[in-house]
mmCIF file with all atom_site columns, C-alpha atoms in Angstrom:
data_model
loop_
_atom_site.group_PDB
_atom_site.id
_atom_site.type_symbol
_atom_site.label_atom_id
_atom_site.label_alt_id
_atom_site.label_comp_id
_atom_site.label_asym_id
_atom_site.label_entity_id
_atom_site.label_seq_id
_atom_site.pdbx_PDB_ins_code
_atom_site.Cartn_x
_atom_site.Cartn_y
_atom_site.Cartn_z
_atom_site.occupancy
_atom_site.B_iso_or_equiv
_atom_site.pdbx_formal_charge
_atom_site.auth_seq_id
_atom_site.auth_comp_id
_atom_site.auth_asym_id
_atom_site.auth_atom_id
_atom_site.pdbx_PDB_model_num
ATOM 1   C CA . MET A 1 1   ? -23.931 35.058 89.583 1.00 50.00 ? 1   MET A CA 1
ATOM 2   C CA . THR A 1 2   ? -21.047 34.347 91.991 1.00 55.00 ? 2   THR A CA 1
ATOM 3   C CA . VAL A 1 3   ? -20.874 30.781 90.868 1.00 53.00 ? 3   VAL A CA 1
ATOM 4   C CA . ARG A 1 4   ? -20.504 31.838 87.191 1.00 59.00 ? 4   ARG A CA 1
ATOM 5   C CA . VAL A 1 5   ? -17.622 34.255 88.181 1.00 56.00 ? 5   VAL A CA 1
ATOM 6   C CA . SER A 1 6   ? -15.940 31.596 90.232 1.00 66.00 ? 6   SER A CA 1
ATOM 7   C CA . ARG A 1 7   ? -16.205 29.052 87.383 1.00 68.00 ? 7   ARG A CA 1
ATOM 8   C CA . ALA A 1 8   ? -14.822 31.608 84.946 1.00 62.00 ? 8   ALA A CA 1
ATOM 9   C CA . ALA A 1 9   ? -11.973 32.440 87.143 1.00 63.00 ? 9   ALA A CA 1
ATOM 10  C CA . ALA A 1 10  ? -11.182 28.739 87.738 1.00 63.00 ? 10  ALA A CA 1
ATOM 11  C CA . ALA A 1 11  ? -11.289 28.121 83.935 1.00 60.00 ? 11  ALA A CA 1
ATOM 12  C CA . LEU A 1 12  ? -8.935  31.070 83.366 1.00 59.00 ? 12  LEU A CA 1
ATOM 13  C CA . SER A 1 13  ? -6.556  29.773 86.101 1.00 63.00 ? 13  SER A CA 1
ATOM 14  C CA . ALA A 1 14  ? -6.524  26.299 84.581 1.00 59.00 ? 14  ALA A CA 1
ATOM 15  C CA . ALA A 1 15  ? -5.835  27.742 81.129 1.00 57.00 ? 15  ALA A CA 1
ATOM 16  C CA . LEU A 1 16  ? -3.010  29.835 82.396 1.00 56.00 ? 16  LEU A CA 1
ATOM 17  C CA . LEU A 1 17  ? -1.541  26.936 84.351 1.00 56.00 ? 17  LEU A CA 1
ATOM 18  C CA . SER A 1 18  ? -1.717  24.511 81.472 1.00 56.00 ? 18  SER A CA 1
ATOM 19  C CA . GLY A 1 19  ? -0.096  26.984 79.028 1.00 55.00 ? 19  GLY A CA 1
ATOM 20  C CA . CYS A 1 20  ? -3.152  27.232 76.776 1.00 55.00 ? 20  CYS A CA 1
ATOM 21  C CA . ILE A 1 21  ? -2.884  31.003 76.577 1.00 61.00 ? 21  ILE A CA 1
ATOM 22  C CA . ALA A 1 22  ? 0.246   31.609 74.698 1.00 68.00 ? 22  ALA A CA 1
ATOM 23  C CA . THR A 1 23  ? 2.203   34.865 74.931 1.00 76.00 ? 23  THR A CA 1
ATOM 24  C CA . PRO A 1 24  ? 3.360   36.327 71.652 1.00 81.00 ? 24  PRO A CA 1
ATOM 25  C CA . PRO A 1 25  ? 6.879   35.704 70.691 1.00 85.00 ? 25  PRO A CA 1
ATOM 26  C CA . ALA A 1 26  ? 9.433   38.496 71.390 1.00 83.00 ? 26  ALA A CA 1
ATOM 27  C CA . PRO A 1 27  ? 10.428  40.552 68.418 1.00 86.00 ? 27  PRO A CA 1
ATOM 28  C CA . VAL A 1 28  ? 13.661  39.510 66.624 1.00 93.00 ? 28  VAL A CA 1
ATOM 29  C CA . ASP A 1 29  ? 16.629  41.855 66.696 1.00 95.00 ? 29  ASP A CA 1
ATOM 30  C CA . GLN A 1 30  ? 17.245  43.574 63.364 1.00 97.00 ? 30  GLN A CA 1
ATOM 31  C CA . TYR A 1 31  ? 20.628  44.890 62.243 1.00 98.00 ? 31  TYR A CA 1
ATOM 32  C CA . TYR A 1 32  ? 21.187  47.556 59.617 1.00 98.00 ? 32  TYR A CA 1
ATOM 33  C CA . ARG A 1 33  ? 24.215  48.855 57.605 1.00 97.00 ? 33  ARG A CA 1
ATOM 34  C CA . LEU A 1 34  ? 24.738  51.870 55.428 1.00 97.00 ? 34  LEU A CA 1
ATOM 35  C CA . ARG A 1 35  ? 25.510  50.899 51.817 1.00 95.00 ? 35  ARG A CA 1
ATOM 36  C CA . ALA A 1 36  ? 27.800  53.385 50.090 1.00 92.00 ? 36  ALA A CA 1
ATOM 37  C CA . ASP A 1 37  ? 27.658  51.536 46.818 1.00 85.00 ? 37  ASP A CA 1
ATOM 38  C CA . GLN A 1 38  ? 24.049  52.507 46.091 1.00 71.00 ? 38  GLN A CA 1
ATOM 39  C CA . GLY A 1 39  ? 24.603  56.243 45.372 1.00 70.00 ? 39  GLY A CA 1
ATOM 40  C CA . PRO A 1 40  ? 25.482  58.032 42.211 1.00 71.00 ? 40  PRO A CA 1
ATOM 41  C CA . ALA A 1 41  ? 29.066  59.162 41.483 1.00 69.00 ? 41  ALA A CA 1
ATOM 42  C CA . LEU A 1 42  ? 30.077  62.160 43.466 1.00 71.00 ? 42  LEU A CA 1
ATOM 43  C CA . PRO A 1 43  ? 31.632  65.044 41.454 1.00 65.00 ? 43  PRO A CA 1
ATOM 44  C CA . GLY A 1 44  ? 34.744  66.576 43.007 1.00 62.00 ? 44  GLY A CA 1
ATOM 45  C CA . ALA A 1 45  ? 36.048  63.494 44.817 1.00 63.00 ? 45  ALA A CA 1
ATOM 46  C CA . THR A 1 46  ? 39.728  63.462 44.597 1.00 71.00 ? 46  THR A CA 1
ATOM 47  C CA . ALA A 1 47  ? 42.746  61.273 45.293 1.00 74.00 ? 47  ALA A CA 1
ATOM 48  C CA . ALA A 1 48  ? 44.274  63.999 47.532 1.00 85.00 ? 48  ALA A CA 1
ATOM 49  C CA . LEU A 1 49  ? 41.479  63.740 50.068 1.00 90.00 ? 49  LEU A CA 1
ATOM 50  C CA . GLY A 1 50  ? 41.526  61.266 52.857 1.00 92.00 ? 50  GLY A CA 1
ATOM 51  C CA . VAL A 1 51  ? 39.107  60.305 55.559 1.00 94.00 ? 51  VAL A CA 1
ATOM 52  C CA . GLY A 1 52  ? 40.050  60.411 59.201 1.00 95.00 ? 52  GLY A CA 1
ATOM 53  C CA . GLU A 1 53  ? 38.267  59.680 62.372 1.00 95.00 ? 53  GLU A CA 1
ATOM 54  C CA . PHE A 1 54  ? 34.653  60.406 63.030 1.00 98.00 ? 54  PHE A CA 1
ATOM 55  C CA . ARG A 1 55  ? 33.396  60.820 66.578 1.00 98.00 ? 55  ARG A CA 1
ATOM 56  C CA . ALA A 1 56  ? 30.147  60.900 68.482 1.00 98.00 ? 56  ALA A CA 1
ATOM 57  C CA . GLU A 1 57  ? 28.975  61.405 72.007 1.00 96.00 ? 57  GLU A CA 1
ATOM 58  C CA . GLY A 1 58  ? 26.171  59.869 74.189 1.00 95.00 ? 58  GLY A CA 1
ATOM 59  C CA . LEU A 1 59  ? 23.444  57.936 72.523 1.00 94.00 ? 59  LEU A CA 1
ATOM 60  C CA . LEU A 1 60  ? 25.147  58.415 69.111 1.00 95.00 ? 60  LEU A CA 1
ATOM 61  C CA . ARG A 1 61  ? 28.054  56.169 70.139 1.00 96.00 ? 61  ARG A CA 1
ATOM 62  C CA . GLU A 1 62  ? 25.682  53.212 70.685 1.00 96.00 ? 62  GLU A CA 1
ATOM 63  C CA . ARG A 1 63  ? 24.456  50.644 68.098 1.00 97.00 ? 63  ARG A CA 1
ATOM 64  C CA . SER A 1 64  ? 20.666  51.015 68.802 1.00 97.00 ? 64  SER A CA 1
ATOM 65  C CA . LEU A 1 65  ? 18.971  53.310 66.402 1.00 97.00 ? 65  LEU A CA 1
ATOM 66  C CA . VAL A 1 66  ? 17.829  56.601 67.881 1.00 96.00 ? 66  VAL A CA 1
ATOM 67  C CA . TYR A 1 67  ? 14.474  58.249 67.236 1.00 95.00 ? 67  TYR A CA 1
ATOM 68  C CA . SER A 1 68  ? 12.246  61.105 68.358 1.00 93.00 ? 68  SER A CA 1
ATOM 69  C CA . ASP A 1 69  ? 8.576   61.171 68.296 1.00 90.00 ? 69  ASP A CA 1
ATOM 70  C CA . ASP A 1 70  ? 8.262   64.813 69.520 1.00 84.00 ? 70  ASP A CA 1
ATOM 71  C CA . GLY A 1 71  ? 9.449   66.313 66.342 1.00 69.00 ? 71  GLY A CA 1
ATOM 72  C CA . GLY A 1 72  ? 13.150  66.102 67.396 1.00 63.00 ? 72  GLY A CA 1
ATOM 73  C CA . GLN A 1 73  ? 12.657  68.793 70.049 1.00 76.00 ? 73  GLN A CA 1
ATOM 74  C CA . ARG A 1 74  ? 13.672  67.295 73.360 1.00 86.00 ? 74  ARG A CA 1
ATOM 75  C CA . VAL A 1 75  ? 13.057  63.574 73.783 1.00 92.00 ? 75  VAL A CA 1
ATOM 76  C CA . LEU A 1 76  ? 15.270  60.943 72.234 1.00 93.00 ? 76  LEU A CA 1
ATOM 77  C CA . LYS A 1 77  ? 14.647  57.210 72.518 1.00 94.00 ? 77  LYS A CA 1
ATOM 78  C CA . GLN A 1 78  ? 16.414  54.081 71.406 1.00 96.00 ? 78  GLN A CA 1
ATOM 79  C CA . HIS A 1 79  ? 14.834  51.294 69.475 1.00 95.00 ? 79  HIS A CA 1
ATOM 80  C CA . ALA A 1 80  ? 14.844  48.062 71.439 1.00 94.00 ? 80  ALA A CA 1
ATOM 81  C CA . TYR A 1 81  ? 15.171  45.709 68.489 1.00 96.00 ? 81  TYR A CA 1
ATOM 82  C CA . HIS A 1 82  ? 16.736  47.824 65.729 1.00 97.00 ? 82  HIS A CA 1
ATOM 83  C CA . HIS A 1 83  ? 20.558  48.196 65.789 1.00 98.00 ? 83  HIS A CA 1
ATOM 84  C CA . TRP A 1 84  ? 23.282  49.192 63.555 1.00 98.00 ? 84  TRP A CA 1
ATOM 85  C CA . VAL A 1 85  ? 25.850  46.511 62.657 1.00 98.00 ? 85  VAL A CA 1
ATOM 86  C CA . ASP A 1 86  ? 28.614  48.682 63.954 1.00 97.00 ? 86  ASP A CA 1
ATOM 87  C CA . THR A 1 87  ? 28.934  51.889 65.935 1.00 97.00 ? 87  THR A CA 1
ATOM 88  C CA . PRO A 1 88  ? 27.674  54.970 64.047 1.00 98.00 ? 88  PRO A CA 1
ATOM 89  C CA . GLN A 1 89  ? 30.986  56.711 63.969 1.00 98.00 ? 89  GLN A CA 1
ATOM 90  C CA . ARG A 1 90  ? 32.690  53.706 62.311 1.00 97.00 ? 90  ARG A CA 1
ATOM 91  C CA . MET A 1 91  ? 29.845  53.319 59.850 1.00 97.00 ? 91  MET A CA 1
ATOM 92  C CA . VAL A 1 92  ? 29.861  56.953 58.855 1.00 98.00 ? 92  VAL A CA 1
ATOM 93  C CA . ARG A 1 93  ? 33.630  56.904 58.394 1.00 97.00 ? 93  ARG A CA 1
ATOM 94  C CA . ASP A 1 94  ? 33.520  53.842 56.280 1.00 96.00 ? 94  ASP A CA 1
ATOM 95  C CA . TYR A 1 95  ? 30.644  55.321 54.263 1.00 96.00 ? 95  TYR A CA 1
ATOM 96  C CA . TRP A 1 96  ? 32.771  58.388 53.536 1.00 95.00 ? 96  TRP A CA 1
ATOM 97  C CA . THR A 1 97  ? 35.763  56.295 52.705 1.00 93.00 ? 97  THR A CA 1
ATOM 98  C CA . GLN A 1 98  ? 33.815  54.210 50.232 1.00 92.00 ? 98  GLN A CA 1
ATOM 99  C CA . ARG A 1 99  ? 31.979  57.127 48.529 1.00 92.00 ? 99  ARG A CA 1
ATOM 100 C CA . LEU A 1 100 ? 35.056  59.184 48.109 1.00 90.00 ? 100 LEU A CA 1
ATOM 101 C CA . ALA A 1 101 ? 36.954  56.000 46.866 1.00 87.00 ? 101 ALA A CA 1
ATOM 102 C CA . VAL A 1 102 ? 39.782  56.555 49.327 1.00 86.00 ? 102 VAL A CA 1
ATOM 103 C CA . THR A 1 103 ? 42.624  53.947 49.223 1.00 80.00 ? 103 THR A CA 1
ATOM 104 C CA . GLU A 1 104 ? 45.397  53.265 51.602 1.00 78.00 ? 104 GLU A CA 1
ATOM 105 C CA . GLY A 1 105 ? 48.198  55.738 51.924 1.00 77.00 ? 105 GLY A CA 1
ATOM 106 C CA . GLU A 1 106 ? 49.023  59.281 52.972 1.00 81.00 ? 106 GLU A CA 1
ATOM 107 C CA . ARG A 1 107 ? 46.802  62.115 51.604 1.00 86.00 ? 107 ARG A CA 1
ATOM 108 C CA . ALA A 1 108 ? 47.491  65.784 51.232 1.00 89.00 ? 108 ALA A CA 1
ATOM 109 C CA . PHE A 1 109 ? 44.178  66.586 53.047 1.00 91.00 ? 109 PHE A CA 1
ATOM 110 C CA . THR A 1 110 ? 42.040  64.759 55.550 1.00 93.00 ? 110 THR A CA 1
ATOM 111 C CA . VAL A 1 111 ? 38.497  65.270 56.527 1.00 95.00 ? 111 VAL A CA 1
ATOM 112 C CA . HIS A 1 112 ? 37.488  64.527 60.145 1.00 96.00 ? 112 HIS A CA 1
ATOM 113 C CA . GLY A 1 113 ? 34.018  64.568 61.607 1.00 98.00 ? 113 GLY A CA 1
ATOM 114 C CA . ARG A 1 114 ? 31.794  64.530 64.589 1.00 98.00 ? 114 ARG A CA 1
ATOM 115 C CA . ILE A 1 115 ? 28.213  63.158 64.397 1.00 98.00 ? 115 ILE A CA 1
ATOM 116 C CA . LEU A 1 116 ? 25.990  65.765 66.084 1.00 98.00 ? 116 LEU A CA 1
ATOM 117 C CA . ARG A 1 117 ? 22.572  64.302 65.144 1.00 97.00 ? 117 ARG A CA 1
ATOM 118 C CA . MET A 1 118 ? 21.554  61.032 63.648 1.00 97.00 ? 118 MET A CA 1
ATOM 119 C CA . GLU A 1 119 ? 17.893  60.214 64.435 1.00 96.00 ? 119 GLU A CA 1
ATOM 120 C CA . ARG A 1 120 ? 14.681  59.058 62.994 1.00 96.00 ? 120 ARG A CA 1
ATOM 121 C CA . LEU A 1 121 ? 11.894  61.620 63.179 1.00 94.00 ? 121 LEU A CA 1
ATOM 122 C CA . LEU A 1 122 ? 8.609   59.728 63.756 1.00 92.00 ? 122 LEU A CA 1
ATOM 123 C CA . GLU A 1 123 ? 5.645   61.983 63.470 1.00 84.00 ? 123 GLU A CA 1
ATOM 124 C CA . ALA A 1 124 ? 2.004   61.278 62.559 1.00 75.00 ? 124 ALA A CA 1
ATOM 125 C CA . GLY A 1 125 ? 1.910   60.972 58.793 1.00 72.00 ? 125 GLY A CA 1
ATOM 126 C CA . ARG A 1 126 ? 5.556   61.983 58.220 1.00 81.00 ? 126 ARG A CA 1
ATOM 127 C CA . ASP A 1 127 ? 8.653   59.841 58.815 1.00 93.00 ? 127 ASP A CA 1
ATOM 128 C CA . ALA A 1 128 ? 12.066  61.369 58.121 1.00 95.00 ? 128 ALA A CA 1
ATOM 129 C CA . VAL A 1 129 ? 15.683  61.216 59.321 1.00 96.00 ? 129 VAL A CA 1
ATOM 130 C CA . ALA A 1 130 ? 17.903  64.055 60.539 1.00 96.00 ? 130 ALA A CA 1
ATOM 131 C CA . LEU A 1 131 ? 21.637  63.936 60.123 1.00 98.00 ? 131 LEU A CA 1
ATOM 132 C CA . SER A 1 132 ? 24.110  66.652 61.266 1.00 98.00 ? 132 SER A CA 1
ATOM 133 C CA . LEU A 1 133 ? 27.909  66.426 60.939 1.00 98.00 ? 133 LEU A CA 1
ATOM 134 C CA . ARG A 1 134 ? 30.605  68.863 61.955 1.00 98.00 ? 134 ARG A CA 1
ATOM 135 C CA . LEU A 1 135 ? 33.265  68.422 59.416 1.00 98.00 ? 135 LEU A CA 1
ATOM 136 C CA . ARG A 1 136 ? 36.925  69.651 59.620 1.00 97.00 ? 136 ARG A CA 1
ATOM 137 C CA . LEU A 1 137 ? 39.515  69.588 56.873 1.00 95.00 ? 137 LEU A CA 1
ATOM 138 C CA . ARG A 1 138 ? 43.225  69.508 57.596 1.00 93.00 ? 138 ARG A CA 1
ATOM 139 C CA . ALA A 1 139 ? 46.312  69.637 55.513 1.00 91.00 ? 139 ALA A CA 1
ATOM 140 C CA . ARG A 1 140 ? 49.007  67.118 56.265 1.00 89.00 ? 140 ARG A CA 1
ATOM 141 C CA . GLY A 1 141 ? 51.708  68.541 58.372 1.00 87.00 ? 141 GLY A CA 1
ATOM 142 C CA . GLN A 1 142 ? 49.818  71.705 59.237 1.00 86.00 ? 142 GLN A CA 1
ATOM 143 C CA . VAL A 1 143 ? 48.207  72.765 62.596 1.00 85.00 ? 143 VAL A CA 1
ATOM 144 C CA . GLY A 1 144 ? 44.660  74.073 62.435 1.00 89.00 ? 144 GLY A CA 1
ATOM 145 C CA . ASP A 1 145 ? 41.694  73.457 60.158 1.00 92.00 ? 145 ASP A CA 1
ATOM 146 C CA . ILE A 1 146 ? 41.435  74.733 56.641 1.00 92.00 ? 146 ILE A CA 1
ATOM 147 C CA . LEU A 1 147 ? 37.710  74.371 56.859 1.00 93.00 ? 147 LEU A CA 1
ATOM 148 C CA . GLN A 1 148 ? 35.329  73.702 59.667 1.00 96.00 ? 148 GLN A CA 1
ATOM 149 C CA . ARG A 1 149 ? 31.528  73.675 58.994 1.00 97.00 ? 149 ARG A CA 1
ATOM 150 C CA . GLU A 1 150 ? 28.381  71.972 60.198 1.00 98.00 ? 150 GLU A CA 1
ATOM 151 C CA . TYR A 1 151 ? 26.085  70.294 57.694 1.00 98.00 ? 151 TYR A CA 1
ATOM 152 C CA . THR A 1 152 ? 22.595  69.128 58.298 1.00 98.00 ? 152 THR A CA 1
ATOM 153 C CA . ALA A 1 153 ? 20.332  67.104 56.022 1.00 98.00 ? 153 ALA A CA 1
ATOM 154 C CA . ILE A 1 154 ? 16.775  66.024 56.741 1.00 96.00 ? 154 ILE A CA 1
ATOM 155 C CA . ARG A 1 155 ? 15.408  63.455 54.382 1.00 97.00 ? 155 ARG A CA 1
ATOM 156 C CA . ALA A 1 156 ? 11.839  61.981 54.212 1.00 96.00 ? 156 ALA A CA 1
ATOM 157 C CA . SER A 1 157 ? 11.571  58.199 54.515 1.00 95.00 ? 157 SER A CA 1
ATOM 158 C CA . ASP A 1 158 ? 9.480   56.348 51.947 1.00 92.00 ? 158 ASP A CA 1
ATOM 159 C CA . SER A 1 159 ? 7.535   54.627 54.778 1.00 92.00 ? 159 SER A CA 1
ATOM 160 C CA . GLY A 1 160 ? 7.491   54.120 58.539 1.00 89.00 ? 160 GLY A CA 1
ATOM 161 C CA . GLU A 1 161 ? 9.723   50.996 58.069 1.00 94.00 ? 161 GLU A CA 1
ATOM 162 C CA . VAL A 1 162 ? 13.249  51.210 59.573 1.00 96.00 ? 162 VAL A CA 1
ATOM 163 C CA . LEU A 1 163 ? 14.821  49.955 56.317 1.00 96.00 ? 163 LEU A CA 1
ATOM 164 C CA . ASP A 1 164 ? 13.375  52.951 54.489 1.00 97.00 ? 164 ASP A CA 1
ATOM 165 C CA . SER A 1 165 ? 14.885  55.270 57.167 1.00 97.00 ? 165 SER A CA 1
ATOM 166 C CA . VAL A 1 166 ? 18.266  53.566 56.655 1.00 97.00 ? 166 VAL A CA 1
ATOM 167 C CA . LYS A 1 167 ? 18.020  54.381 52.875 1.00 97.00 ? 167 LYS A CA 1
ATOM 168 C CA . ALA A 1 168 ? 17.058  57.926 53.807 1.00 97.00 ? 168 ALA A CA 1
ATOM 169 C CA . TYR A 1 169 ? 20.226  58.133 55.973 1.00 98.00 ? 169 TYR A CA 1
ATOM 170 C CA . GLU A 1 170 ? 22.279  57.187 52.882 1.00 97.00 ? 170 GLU A CA 1
ATOM 171 C CA . ALA A 1 171 ? 20.594  59.949 50.831 1.00 96.00 ? 171 ALA A CA 1
ATOM 172 C CA . ALA A 1 172 ? 21.214  62.420 53.615 1.00 97.00 ? 172 ALA A CA 1
ATOM 173 C CA . MET A 1 173 ? 24.838  61.359 53.926 1.00 97.00 ? 173 MET A CA 1
ATOM 174 C CA . ASP A 1 174 ? 25.276  61.808 50.106 1.00 95.00 ? 174 ASP A CA 1
ATOM 175 C CA . GLU A 1 175 ? 23.685  65.218 50.287 1.00 96.00 ? 175 GLU A CA 1
ATOM 176 C CA . ILE A 1 176 ? 26.228  66.269 52.994 1.00 97.00 ? 176 ILE A CA 1
ATOM 177 C CA . ILE A 1 177 ? 29.114  64.791 51.143 1.00 95.00 ? 177 ILE A CA 1
ATOM 178 C CA . GLY A 1 178 ? 28.112  66.705 48.016 1.00 92.00 ? 178 GLY A CA 1
ATOM 179 C CA . ARG A 1 179 ? 27.770  69.997 49.812 1.00 95.00 ? 179 ARG A CA 1
ATOM 180 C CA . PHE A 1 180 ? 31.203  69.453 51.533 1.00 95.00 ? 180 PHE A CA 1
ATOM 181 C CA . LEU A 1 181 ? 32.845  68.767 48.109 1.00 92.00 ? 181 LEU A CA 1
ATOM 182 C CA . THR A 1 182 ? 31.173  71.900 46.631 1.00 91.00 ? 182 THR A CA 1
ATOM 183 C CA . ASP A 1 183 ? 32.545  73.934 49.536 1.00 92.00 ? 183 ASP A CA 1
ATOM 184 C CA . LEU A 1 184 ? 35.997  72.532 48.820 1.00 89.00 ? 184 LEU A CA 1
ATOM 185 C CA . ASP A 1 185 ? 35.784  73.533 45.251 1.00 86.00 ? 185 ASP A CA 1
ATOM 186 C CA . ALA A 1 186 ? 35.067  77.189 46.424 1.00 86.00 ? 186 ALA A CA 1
ATOM 187 C CA . LEU A 1 187 ? 38.370  77.225 48.380 1.00 81.00 ? 187 LEU A CA 1
ATOM 188 C CA . ALA A 1 188 ? 40.790  78.635 45.652 1.00 57.00 ? 188 ALA A CA 1
ATOM 189 C CA . PRO A 1 189 ? 44.060  77.893 47.503 1.00 55.00 ? 189 PRO A CA 1
ATOM 190 C CA . LEU A 1 190 ? 42.806  74.356 48.328 1.00 56.00 ? 190 LEU A CA 1
ATOM 191 C CA . ALA A 1 191 ? 41.679  73.646 44.776 1.00 51.00 ? 191 ALA A CA 1
ATOM 192 C CA . GLN A 1 192 ? 45.275  73.811 43.539 1.00 54.00 ? 192 GLN A CA 1
ATOM 193 C CA . GLY A 1 193 ? 46.347  71.179 46.106 1.00 54.00 ? 193 GLY A CA 1
ATOM 194 C CA . LEU A 1 194 ? 43.434  68.863 45.200 1.00 55.00 ? 194 LEU A CA 1
ATOM 195 C CA . ASP A 1 195 ? 44.240  68.850 41.517 1.00 52.00 ? 195 ASP A CA 1
#
C-alpha cells in the first residue's frame, strides 16, 4: 500500500513539475458603459435645464462594480473583473446630460447630484440593481436650492449577467430622471422659467 501511495505522489510531483497540470486562465477584465441613447424620449426635458456635477463617496467613486449578496443590508463587495469605463459620478453626469439633450452654454437652472447607492443585488433566484440619487436644483445666480430630493429605483435584471445589470441601471436612471422632471413640472414658479 505504501508503495502505491509513493508511486502516486511521485507521479503527481512529476506532472506538476513538468507543467502537465494546467491552471485555468485568469478571467478577463470587462468594462461597461451606460448608454443614454437607448431610452425613450423623456417628456418635460427643457433647454433651460443644465446638468452640473455629480458626486459620490467611498466605493461609489471607484470603477469596480459594487454588489451585495446579503440583500443590500450591510455587506458591499467589489467585482474583481467587472469595471465601469469611467468613474460612476462622471458616467451618471454624462448620462443625464445626454438624456436631457443638454448642449453647451449657460442655463437658467442646473441639477446637481450625489450618488448614494449604486449596487447590484445578487440574491438566489433574483438579481436586481439599486440606484439612489440625491438631486438638487439651483437657479443661476441664486443661493440655495429650489428643490432637493432623494430618488431611489430598484430594477430587476433579466439575468445574472453583469451586462443585464448595466441595462437595468439605465432603466433605473431613466425612472429617476422621469420622476425628477415630473417633480419640476409640479413646481409652479419654476414652470414659468422652464418654458
